[in-house]
PDB file of C-alpha atoms in Angstrom:
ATOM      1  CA  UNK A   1     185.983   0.084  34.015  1.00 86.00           C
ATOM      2  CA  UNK A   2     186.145  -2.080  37.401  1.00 93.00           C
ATOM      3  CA  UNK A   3     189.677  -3.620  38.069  1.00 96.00           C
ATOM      4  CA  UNK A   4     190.892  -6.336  40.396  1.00 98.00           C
ATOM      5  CA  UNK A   5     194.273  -5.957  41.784  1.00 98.00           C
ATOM      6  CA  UNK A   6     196.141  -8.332  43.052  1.00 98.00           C
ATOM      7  CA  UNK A   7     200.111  -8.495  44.224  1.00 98.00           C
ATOM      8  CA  UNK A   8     202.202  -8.673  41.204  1.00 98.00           C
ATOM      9  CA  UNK A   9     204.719 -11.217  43.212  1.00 98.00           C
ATOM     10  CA  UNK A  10     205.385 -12.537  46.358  1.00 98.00           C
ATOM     11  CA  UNK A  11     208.112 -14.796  47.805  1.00 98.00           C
ATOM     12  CA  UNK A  12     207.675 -17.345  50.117  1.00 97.00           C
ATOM     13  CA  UNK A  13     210.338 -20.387  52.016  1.00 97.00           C
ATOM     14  CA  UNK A  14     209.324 -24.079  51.693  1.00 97.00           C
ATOM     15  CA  UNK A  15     207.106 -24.596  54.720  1.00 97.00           C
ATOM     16  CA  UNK A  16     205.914 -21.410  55.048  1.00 98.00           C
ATOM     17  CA  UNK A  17     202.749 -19.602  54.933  1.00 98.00           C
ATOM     18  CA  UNK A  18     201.367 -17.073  52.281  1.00 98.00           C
ATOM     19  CA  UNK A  19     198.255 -14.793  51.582  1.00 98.00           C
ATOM     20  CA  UNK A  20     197.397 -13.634  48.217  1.00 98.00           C
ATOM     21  CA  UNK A  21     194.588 -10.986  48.305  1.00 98.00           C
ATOM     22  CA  UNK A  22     192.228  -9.778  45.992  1.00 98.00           C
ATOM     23  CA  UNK A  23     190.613  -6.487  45.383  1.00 98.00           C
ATOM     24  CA  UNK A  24     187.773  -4.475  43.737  1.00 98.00           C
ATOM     25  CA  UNK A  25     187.796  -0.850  41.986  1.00 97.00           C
ATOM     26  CA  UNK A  26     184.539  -1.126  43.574  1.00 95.00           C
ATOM     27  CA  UNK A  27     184.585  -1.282  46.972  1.00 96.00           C
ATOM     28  CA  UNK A  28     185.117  -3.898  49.216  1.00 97.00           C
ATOM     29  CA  UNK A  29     184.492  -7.481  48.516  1.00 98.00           C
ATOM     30  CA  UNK A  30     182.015  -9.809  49.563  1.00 97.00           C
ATOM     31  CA  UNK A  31     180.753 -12.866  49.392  1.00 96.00           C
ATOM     32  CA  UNK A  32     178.423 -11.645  46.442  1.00 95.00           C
ATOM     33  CA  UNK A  33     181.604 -11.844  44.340  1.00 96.00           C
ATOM     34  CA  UNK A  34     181.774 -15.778  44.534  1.00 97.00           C
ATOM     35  CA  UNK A  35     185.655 -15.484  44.438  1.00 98.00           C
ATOM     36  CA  UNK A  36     187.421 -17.794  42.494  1.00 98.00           C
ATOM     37  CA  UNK A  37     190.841 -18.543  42.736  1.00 98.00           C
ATOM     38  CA  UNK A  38     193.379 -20.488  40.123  1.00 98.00           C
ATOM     39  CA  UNK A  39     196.812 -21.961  39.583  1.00 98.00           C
ATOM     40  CA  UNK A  40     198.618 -22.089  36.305  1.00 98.00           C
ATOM     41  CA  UNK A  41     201.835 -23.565  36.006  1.00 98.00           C
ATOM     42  CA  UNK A  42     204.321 -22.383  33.159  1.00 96.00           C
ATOM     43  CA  UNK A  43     202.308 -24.091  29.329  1.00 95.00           C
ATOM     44  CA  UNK A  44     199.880 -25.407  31.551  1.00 97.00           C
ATOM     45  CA  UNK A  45     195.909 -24.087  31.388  1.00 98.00           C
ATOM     46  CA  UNK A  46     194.549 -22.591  34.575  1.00 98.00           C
ATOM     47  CA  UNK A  47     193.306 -25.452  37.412  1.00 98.00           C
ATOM     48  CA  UNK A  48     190.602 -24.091  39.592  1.00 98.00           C
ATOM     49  CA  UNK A  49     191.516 -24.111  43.571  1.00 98.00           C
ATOM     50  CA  UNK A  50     188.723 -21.990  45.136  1.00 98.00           C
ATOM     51  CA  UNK A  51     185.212 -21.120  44.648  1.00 98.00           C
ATOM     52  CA  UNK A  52     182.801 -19.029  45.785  1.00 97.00           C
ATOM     53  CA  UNK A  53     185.058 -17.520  48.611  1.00 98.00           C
ATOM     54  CA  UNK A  54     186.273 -20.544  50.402  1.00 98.00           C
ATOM     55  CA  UNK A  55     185.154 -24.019  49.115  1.00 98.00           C
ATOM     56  CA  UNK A  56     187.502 -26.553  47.660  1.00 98.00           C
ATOM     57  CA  UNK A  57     187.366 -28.414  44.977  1.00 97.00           C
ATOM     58  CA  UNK A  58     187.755 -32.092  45.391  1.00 96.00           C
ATOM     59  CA  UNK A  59     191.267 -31.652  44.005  1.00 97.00           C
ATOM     60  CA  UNK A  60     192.262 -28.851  45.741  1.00 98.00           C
ATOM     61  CA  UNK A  61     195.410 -30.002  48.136  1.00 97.00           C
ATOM     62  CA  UNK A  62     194.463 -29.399  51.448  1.00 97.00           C
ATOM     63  CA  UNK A  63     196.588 -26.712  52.368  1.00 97.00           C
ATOM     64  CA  UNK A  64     194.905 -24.163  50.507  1.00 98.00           C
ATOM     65  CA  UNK A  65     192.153 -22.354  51.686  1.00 98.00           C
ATOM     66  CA  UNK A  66     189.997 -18.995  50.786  1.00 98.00           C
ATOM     67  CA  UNK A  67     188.455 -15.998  52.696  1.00 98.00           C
ATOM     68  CA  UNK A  68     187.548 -12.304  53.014  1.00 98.00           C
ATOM     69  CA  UNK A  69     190.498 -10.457  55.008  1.00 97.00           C
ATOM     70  CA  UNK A  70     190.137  -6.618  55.204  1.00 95.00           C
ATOM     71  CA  UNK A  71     187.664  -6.295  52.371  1.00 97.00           C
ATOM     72  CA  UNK A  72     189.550  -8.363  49.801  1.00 98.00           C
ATOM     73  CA  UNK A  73     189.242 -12.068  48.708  1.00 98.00           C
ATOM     74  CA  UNK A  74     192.666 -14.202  49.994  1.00 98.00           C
ATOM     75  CA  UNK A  75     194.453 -17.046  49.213  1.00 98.00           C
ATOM     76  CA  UNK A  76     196.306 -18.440  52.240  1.00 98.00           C
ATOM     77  CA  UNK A  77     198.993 -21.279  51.516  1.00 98.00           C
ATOM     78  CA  UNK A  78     200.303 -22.864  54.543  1.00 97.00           C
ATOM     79  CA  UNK A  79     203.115 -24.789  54.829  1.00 96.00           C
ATOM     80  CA  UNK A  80     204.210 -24.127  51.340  1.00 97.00           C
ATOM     81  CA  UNK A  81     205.840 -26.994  48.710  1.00 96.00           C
ATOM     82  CA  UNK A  82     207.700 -26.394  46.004  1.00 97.00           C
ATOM     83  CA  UNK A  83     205.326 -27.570  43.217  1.00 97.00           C
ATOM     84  CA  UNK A  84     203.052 -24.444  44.750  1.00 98.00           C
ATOM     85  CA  UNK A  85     205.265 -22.359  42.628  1.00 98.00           C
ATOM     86  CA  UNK A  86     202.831 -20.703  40.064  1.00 98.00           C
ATOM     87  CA  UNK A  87     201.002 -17.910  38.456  1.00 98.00           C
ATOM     88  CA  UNK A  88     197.556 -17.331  40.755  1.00 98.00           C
ATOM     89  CA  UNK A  89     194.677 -15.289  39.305  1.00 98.00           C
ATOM     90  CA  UNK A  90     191.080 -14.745  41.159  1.00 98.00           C
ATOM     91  CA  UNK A  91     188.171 -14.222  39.708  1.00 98.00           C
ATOM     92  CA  UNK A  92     185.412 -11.845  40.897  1.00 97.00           C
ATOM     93  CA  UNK A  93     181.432 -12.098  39.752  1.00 95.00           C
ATOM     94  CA  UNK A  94     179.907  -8.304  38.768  1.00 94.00           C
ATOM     95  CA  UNK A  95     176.240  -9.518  38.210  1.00 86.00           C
ATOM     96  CA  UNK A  96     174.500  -9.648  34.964  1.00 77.00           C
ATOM     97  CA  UNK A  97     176.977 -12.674  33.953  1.00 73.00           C
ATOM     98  CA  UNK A  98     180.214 -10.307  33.986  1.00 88.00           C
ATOM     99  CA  UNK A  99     183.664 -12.000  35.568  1.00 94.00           C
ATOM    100  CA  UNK A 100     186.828 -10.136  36.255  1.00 96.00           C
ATOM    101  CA  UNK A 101     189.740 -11.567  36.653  1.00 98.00           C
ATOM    102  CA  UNK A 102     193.277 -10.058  38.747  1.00 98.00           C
ATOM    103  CA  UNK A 103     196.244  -9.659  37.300  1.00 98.00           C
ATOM    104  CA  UNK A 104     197.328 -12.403  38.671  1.00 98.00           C
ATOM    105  CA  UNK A 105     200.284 -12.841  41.444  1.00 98.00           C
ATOM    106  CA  UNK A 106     203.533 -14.708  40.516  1.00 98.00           C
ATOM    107  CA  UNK A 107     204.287 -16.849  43.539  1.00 98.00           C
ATOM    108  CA  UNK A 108     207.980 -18.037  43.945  1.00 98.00           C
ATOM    109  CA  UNK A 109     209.644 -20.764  46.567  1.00 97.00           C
ATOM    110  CA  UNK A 110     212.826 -19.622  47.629  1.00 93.00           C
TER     111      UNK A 110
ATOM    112  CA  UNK B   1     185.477 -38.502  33.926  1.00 95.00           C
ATOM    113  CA  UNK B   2     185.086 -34.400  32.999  1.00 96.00           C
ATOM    114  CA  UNK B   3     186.990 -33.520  29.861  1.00 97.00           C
ATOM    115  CA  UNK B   4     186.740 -30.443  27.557  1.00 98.00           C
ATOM    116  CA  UNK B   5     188.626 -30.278  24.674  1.00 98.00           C
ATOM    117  CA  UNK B   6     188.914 -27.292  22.394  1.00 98.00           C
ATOM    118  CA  UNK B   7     189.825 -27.044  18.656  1.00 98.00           C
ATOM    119  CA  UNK B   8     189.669 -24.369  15.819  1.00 98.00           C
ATOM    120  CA  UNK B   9     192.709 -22.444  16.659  1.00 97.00           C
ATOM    121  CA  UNK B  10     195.114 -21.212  14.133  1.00 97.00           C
ATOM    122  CA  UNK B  11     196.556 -18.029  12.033  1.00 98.00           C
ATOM    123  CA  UNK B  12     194.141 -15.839  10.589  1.00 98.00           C
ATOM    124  CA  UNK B  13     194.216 -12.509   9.455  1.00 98.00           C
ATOM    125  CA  UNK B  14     192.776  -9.290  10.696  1.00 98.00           C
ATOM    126  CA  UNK B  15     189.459  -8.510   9.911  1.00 98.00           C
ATOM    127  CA  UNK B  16     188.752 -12.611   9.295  1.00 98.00           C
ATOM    128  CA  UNK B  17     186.678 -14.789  10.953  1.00 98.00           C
ATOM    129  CA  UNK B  18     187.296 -18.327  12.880  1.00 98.00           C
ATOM    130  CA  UNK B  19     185.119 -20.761  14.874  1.00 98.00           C
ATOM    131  CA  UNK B  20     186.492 -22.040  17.847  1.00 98.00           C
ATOM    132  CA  UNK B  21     184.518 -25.656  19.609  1.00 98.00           C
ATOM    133  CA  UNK B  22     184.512 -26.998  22.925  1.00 98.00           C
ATOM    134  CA  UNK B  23     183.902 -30.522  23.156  1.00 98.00           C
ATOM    135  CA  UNK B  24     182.901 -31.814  26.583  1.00 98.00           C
ATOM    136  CA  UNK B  25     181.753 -35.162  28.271  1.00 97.00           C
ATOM    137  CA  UNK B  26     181.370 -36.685  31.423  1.00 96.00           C
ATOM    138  CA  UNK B  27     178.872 -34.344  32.887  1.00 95.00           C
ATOM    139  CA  UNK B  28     175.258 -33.189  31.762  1.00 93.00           C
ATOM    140  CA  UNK B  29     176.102 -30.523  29.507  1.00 94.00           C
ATOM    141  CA  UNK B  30     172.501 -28.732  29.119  1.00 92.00           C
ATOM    142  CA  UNK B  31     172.290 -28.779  32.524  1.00 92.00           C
ATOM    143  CA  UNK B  32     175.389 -26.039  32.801  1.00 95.00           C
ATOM    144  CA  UNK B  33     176.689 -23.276  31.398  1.00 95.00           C
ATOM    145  CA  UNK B  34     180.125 -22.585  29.702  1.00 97.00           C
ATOM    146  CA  UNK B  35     182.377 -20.320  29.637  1.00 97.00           C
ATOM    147  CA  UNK B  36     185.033 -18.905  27.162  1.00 98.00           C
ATOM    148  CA  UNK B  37     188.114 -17.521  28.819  1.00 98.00           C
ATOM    149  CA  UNK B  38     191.495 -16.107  26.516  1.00 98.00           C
ATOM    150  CA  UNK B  39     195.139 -15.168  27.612  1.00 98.00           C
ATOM    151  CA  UNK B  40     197.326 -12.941  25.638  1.00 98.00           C
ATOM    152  CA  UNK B  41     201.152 -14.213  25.449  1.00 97.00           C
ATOM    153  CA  UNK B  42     202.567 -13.319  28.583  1.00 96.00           C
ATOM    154  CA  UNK B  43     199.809 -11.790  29.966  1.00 97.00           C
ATOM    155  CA  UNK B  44     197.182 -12.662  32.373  1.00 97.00           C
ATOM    156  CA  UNK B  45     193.381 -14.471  32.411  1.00 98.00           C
ATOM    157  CA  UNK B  46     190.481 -12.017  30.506  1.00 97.00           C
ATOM    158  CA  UNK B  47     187.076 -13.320  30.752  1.00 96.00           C
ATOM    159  CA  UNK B  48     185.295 -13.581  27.043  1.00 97.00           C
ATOM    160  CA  UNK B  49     181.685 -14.741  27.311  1.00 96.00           C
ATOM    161  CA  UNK B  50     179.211 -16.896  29.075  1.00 94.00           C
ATOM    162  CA  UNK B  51     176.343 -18.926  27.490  1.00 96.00           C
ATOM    163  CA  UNK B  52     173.589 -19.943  30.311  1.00 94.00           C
ATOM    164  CA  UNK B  53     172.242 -23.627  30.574  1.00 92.00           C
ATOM    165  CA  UNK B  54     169.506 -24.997  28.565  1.00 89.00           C
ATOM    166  CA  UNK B  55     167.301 -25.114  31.624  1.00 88.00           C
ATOM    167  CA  UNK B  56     168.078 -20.637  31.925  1.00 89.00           C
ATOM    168  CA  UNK B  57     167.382 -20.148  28.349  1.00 92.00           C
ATOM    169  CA  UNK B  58     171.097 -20.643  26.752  1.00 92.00           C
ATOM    170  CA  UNK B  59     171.269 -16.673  26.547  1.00 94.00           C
ATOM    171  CA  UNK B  60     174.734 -14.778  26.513  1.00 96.00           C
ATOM    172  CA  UNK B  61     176.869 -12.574  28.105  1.00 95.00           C
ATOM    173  CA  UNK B  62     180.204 -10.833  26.492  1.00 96.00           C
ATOM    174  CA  UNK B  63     182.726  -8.927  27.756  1.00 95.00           C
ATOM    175  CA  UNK B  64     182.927  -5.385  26.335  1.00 94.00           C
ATOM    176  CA  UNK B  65     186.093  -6.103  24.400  1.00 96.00           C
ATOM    177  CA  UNK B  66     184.087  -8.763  21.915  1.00 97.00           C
ATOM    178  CA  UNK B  67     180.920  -7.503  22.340  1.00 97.00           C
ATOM    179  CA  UNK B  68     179.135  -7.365  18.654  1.00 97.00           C
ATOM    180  CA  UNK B  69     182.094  -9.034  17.111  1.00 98.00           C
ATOM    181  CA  UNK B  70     182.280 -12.407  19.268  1.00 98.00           C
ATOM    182  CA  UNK B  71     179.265 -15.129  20.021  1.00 98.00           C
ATOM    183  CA  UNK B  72     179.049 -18.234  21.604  1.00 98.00           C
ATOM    184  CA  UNK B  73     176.595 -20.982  20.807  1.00 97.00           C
ATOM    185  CA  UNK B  74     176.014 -24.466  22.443  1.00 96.00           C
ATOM    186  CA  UNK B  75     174.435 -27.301  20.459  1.00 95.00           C
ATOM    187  CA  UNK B  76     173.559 -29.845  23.398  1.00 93.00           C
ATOM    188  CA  UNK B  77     173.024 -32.826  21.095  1.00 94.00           C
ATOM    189  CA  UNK B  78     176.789 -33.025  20.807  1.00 96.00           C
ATOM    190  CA  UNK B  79     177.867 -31.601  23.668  1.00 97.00           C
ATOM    191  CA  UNK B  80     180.172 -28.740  22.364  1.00 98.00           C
ATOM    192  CA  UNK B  81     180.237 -25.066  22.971  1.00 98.00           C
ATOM    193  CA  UNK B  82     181.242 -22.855  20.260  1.00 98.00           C
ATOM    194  CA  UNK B  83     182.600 -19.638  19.846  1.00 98.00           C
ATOM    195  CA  UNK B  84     182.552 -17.349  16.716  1.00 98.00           C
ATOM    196  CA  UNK B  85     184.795 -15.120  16.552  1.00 98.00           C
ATOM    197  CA  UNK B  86     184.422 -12.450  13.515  1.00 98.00           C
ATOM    198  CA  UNK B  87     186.338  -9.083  12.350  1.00 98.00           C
ATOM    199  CA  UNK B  88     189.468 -10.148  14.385  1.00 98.00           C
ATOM    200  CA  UNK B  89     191.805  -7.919  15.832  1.00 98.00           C
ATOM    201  CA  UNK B  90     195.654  -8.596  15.811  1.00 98.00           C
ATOM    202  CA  UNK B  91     194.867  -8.118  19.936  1.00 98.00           C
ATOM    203  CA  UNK B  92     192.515 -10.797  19.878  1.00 98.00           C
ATOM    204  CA  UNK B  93     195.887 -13.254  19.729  1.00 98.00           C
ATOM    205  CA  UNK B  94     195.559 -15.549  22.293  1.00 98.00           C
ATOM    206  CA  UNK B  95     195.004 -19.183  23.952  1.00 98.00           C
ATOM    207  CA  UNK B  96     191.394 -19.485  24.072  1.00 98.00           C
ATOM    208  CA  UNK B  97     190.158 -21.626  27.126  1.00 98.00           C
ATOM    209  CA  UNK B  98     186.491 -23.293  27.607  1.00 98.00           C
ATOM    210  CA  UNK B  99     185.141 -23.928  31.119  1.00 98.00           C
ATOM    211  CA  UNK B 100     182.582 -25.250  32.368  1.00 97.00           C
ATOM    212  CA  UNK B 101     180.572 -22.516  34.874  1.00 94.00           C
ATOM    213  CA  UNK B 102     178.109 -23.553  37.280  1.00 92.00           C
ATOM    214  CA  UNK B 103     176.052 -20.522  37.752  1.00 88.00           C
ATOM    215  CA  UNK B 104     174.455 -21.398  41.429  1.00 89.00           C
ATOM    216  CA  UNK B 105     177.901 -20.552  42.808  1.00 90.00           C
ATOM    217  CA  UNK B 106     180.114 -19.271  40.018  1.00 91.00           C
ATOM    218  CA  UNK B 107     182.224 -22.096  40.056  1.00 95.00           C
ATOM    219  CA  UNK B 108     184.512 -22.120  36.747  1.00 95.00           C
ATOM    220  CA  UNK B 109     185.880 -25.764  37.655  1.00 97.00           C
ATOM    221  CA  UNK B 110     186.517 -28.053  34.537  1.00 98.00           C
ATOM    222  CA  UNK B 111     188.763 -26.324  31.645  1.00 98.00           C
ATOM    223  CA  UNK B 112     190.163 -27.171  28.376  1.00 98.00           C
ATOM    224  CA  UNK B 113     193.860 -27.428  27.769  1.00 98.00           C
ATOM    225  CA  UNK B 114     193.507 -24.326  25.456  1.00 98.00           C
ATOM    226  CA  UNK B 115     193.266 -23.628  21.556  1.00 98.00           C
ATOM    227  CA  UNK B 116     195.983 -20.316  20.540  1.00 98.00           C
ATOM    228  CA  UNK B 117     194.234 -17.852  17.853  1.00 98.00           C
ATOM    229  CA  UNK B 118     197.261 -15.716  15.909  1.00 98.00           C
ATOM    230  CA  UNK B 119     195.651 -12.884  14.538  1.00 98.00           C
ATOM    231  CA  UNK B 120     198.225 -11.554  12.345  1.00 97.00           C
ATOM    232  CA  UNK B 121     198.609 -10.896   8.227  1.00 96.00           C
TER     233      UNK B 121
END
């Protein structure tokens, strides 16, 4: 069974910068993957951020951004606000139509 | 203006069935494909199923937790994606989430607000 791991939680200041990473039971992660990261906010649904590694969607604030780093996908928030304060899952393509999501990584402001 | 809107939710018991829709508009909808996503209370984002676009044959993918029990259906003259859910398991509870997947680049981008299943007698 292939599992994506991701930090459990990280703490960051207000104004600070922050990588969330992103890995496969599998091996290292590529591009192949299309990596797709998320935000969910407390009774809110998921809002996509990232796809396919490191493309924005027209939503996505601009501090925000997505790569490979050290054979993981990453999230890297720079100069972190408040309202960043979230629950952030990616999302890893298998082929053959299978997803796989991370456990997600509970980001606090502090 | 993309919207997707899902219904059906509610308590049910185990080994029961229920029929979960996904109404969309503002985009094409044969033209992509749509995805079912579920998240147990407190717990994190599980990937359900995938039905392709018209235009790749509207076949299906499941993951191996609803395999043979779960199936998802589109009817493109209304615009909604469905998903049947039979022979329910008390750990199928969740909030059940449509999005909208573009397959070129596996971009999950519009979702639903969410519809919560209670599988419990």
């Amino acid at each position: 069974q292939t599992v994506v791991t991701q930090e459990p939680s990280l703490t960051v200041s207000p104004g600070g910068t922050v990588t969330l990473t992103c890995a496969s039971s599998t091996g290292a992660v590529t591009s192949n993957y299309f990596p797709n990261w998320f935000q969910q906010k407390p009774g809110q649904a998921p809002r996509a951020l990232i796809y396919s590694t490191n493309n924005k969607h027209s939503w996505t604030p601009a501090h925000f951004s997505g790569s490979l780093l050290g054979g993981k996908a990453a999230l890297t928030l720079s100069g972190v606000q408040p309202e960043d304060e979230a629950d952030y899952y990616c999302l890893l393509y298998y082929g053959g139509a299978q997803w796989v999501f991370g456990g997600g990584t509970k980001l606090t402001v502090l | 203006e993309v919207q997707l809107v899902e219904s059906g939710g509610g308590l049910v018991q185990p080994g029961r069935s229920l029929r979960l829709s996904c109404a969309t508009s503002g985009f094409t909808f044969g033209d992509d494909g749509m995805s079912w996503f579920r998240q147990a209370p407190g717990k994190g984002l599980e990937w359900v199923g995938f039905i392709r676009s018209n235009t790749h044959g509207g076949t299906t993918e499941y993951a191996a937790s609803v395999k043979g029990r779960f199936t998802i259906s589109r009817d493109s003259s209304k615009s909604i994606a469905y998903l049947q859910m039979n022979s329910l398991k008390t750990e199928d509870t969740a909030v059940y989430y449509c999005a909208r997947l573009i397959m070129i680049d596996q971009r999950a981008d519009y979702w639903g607000q969410g519809t919560l299943v209670t599988v419990s007698s």
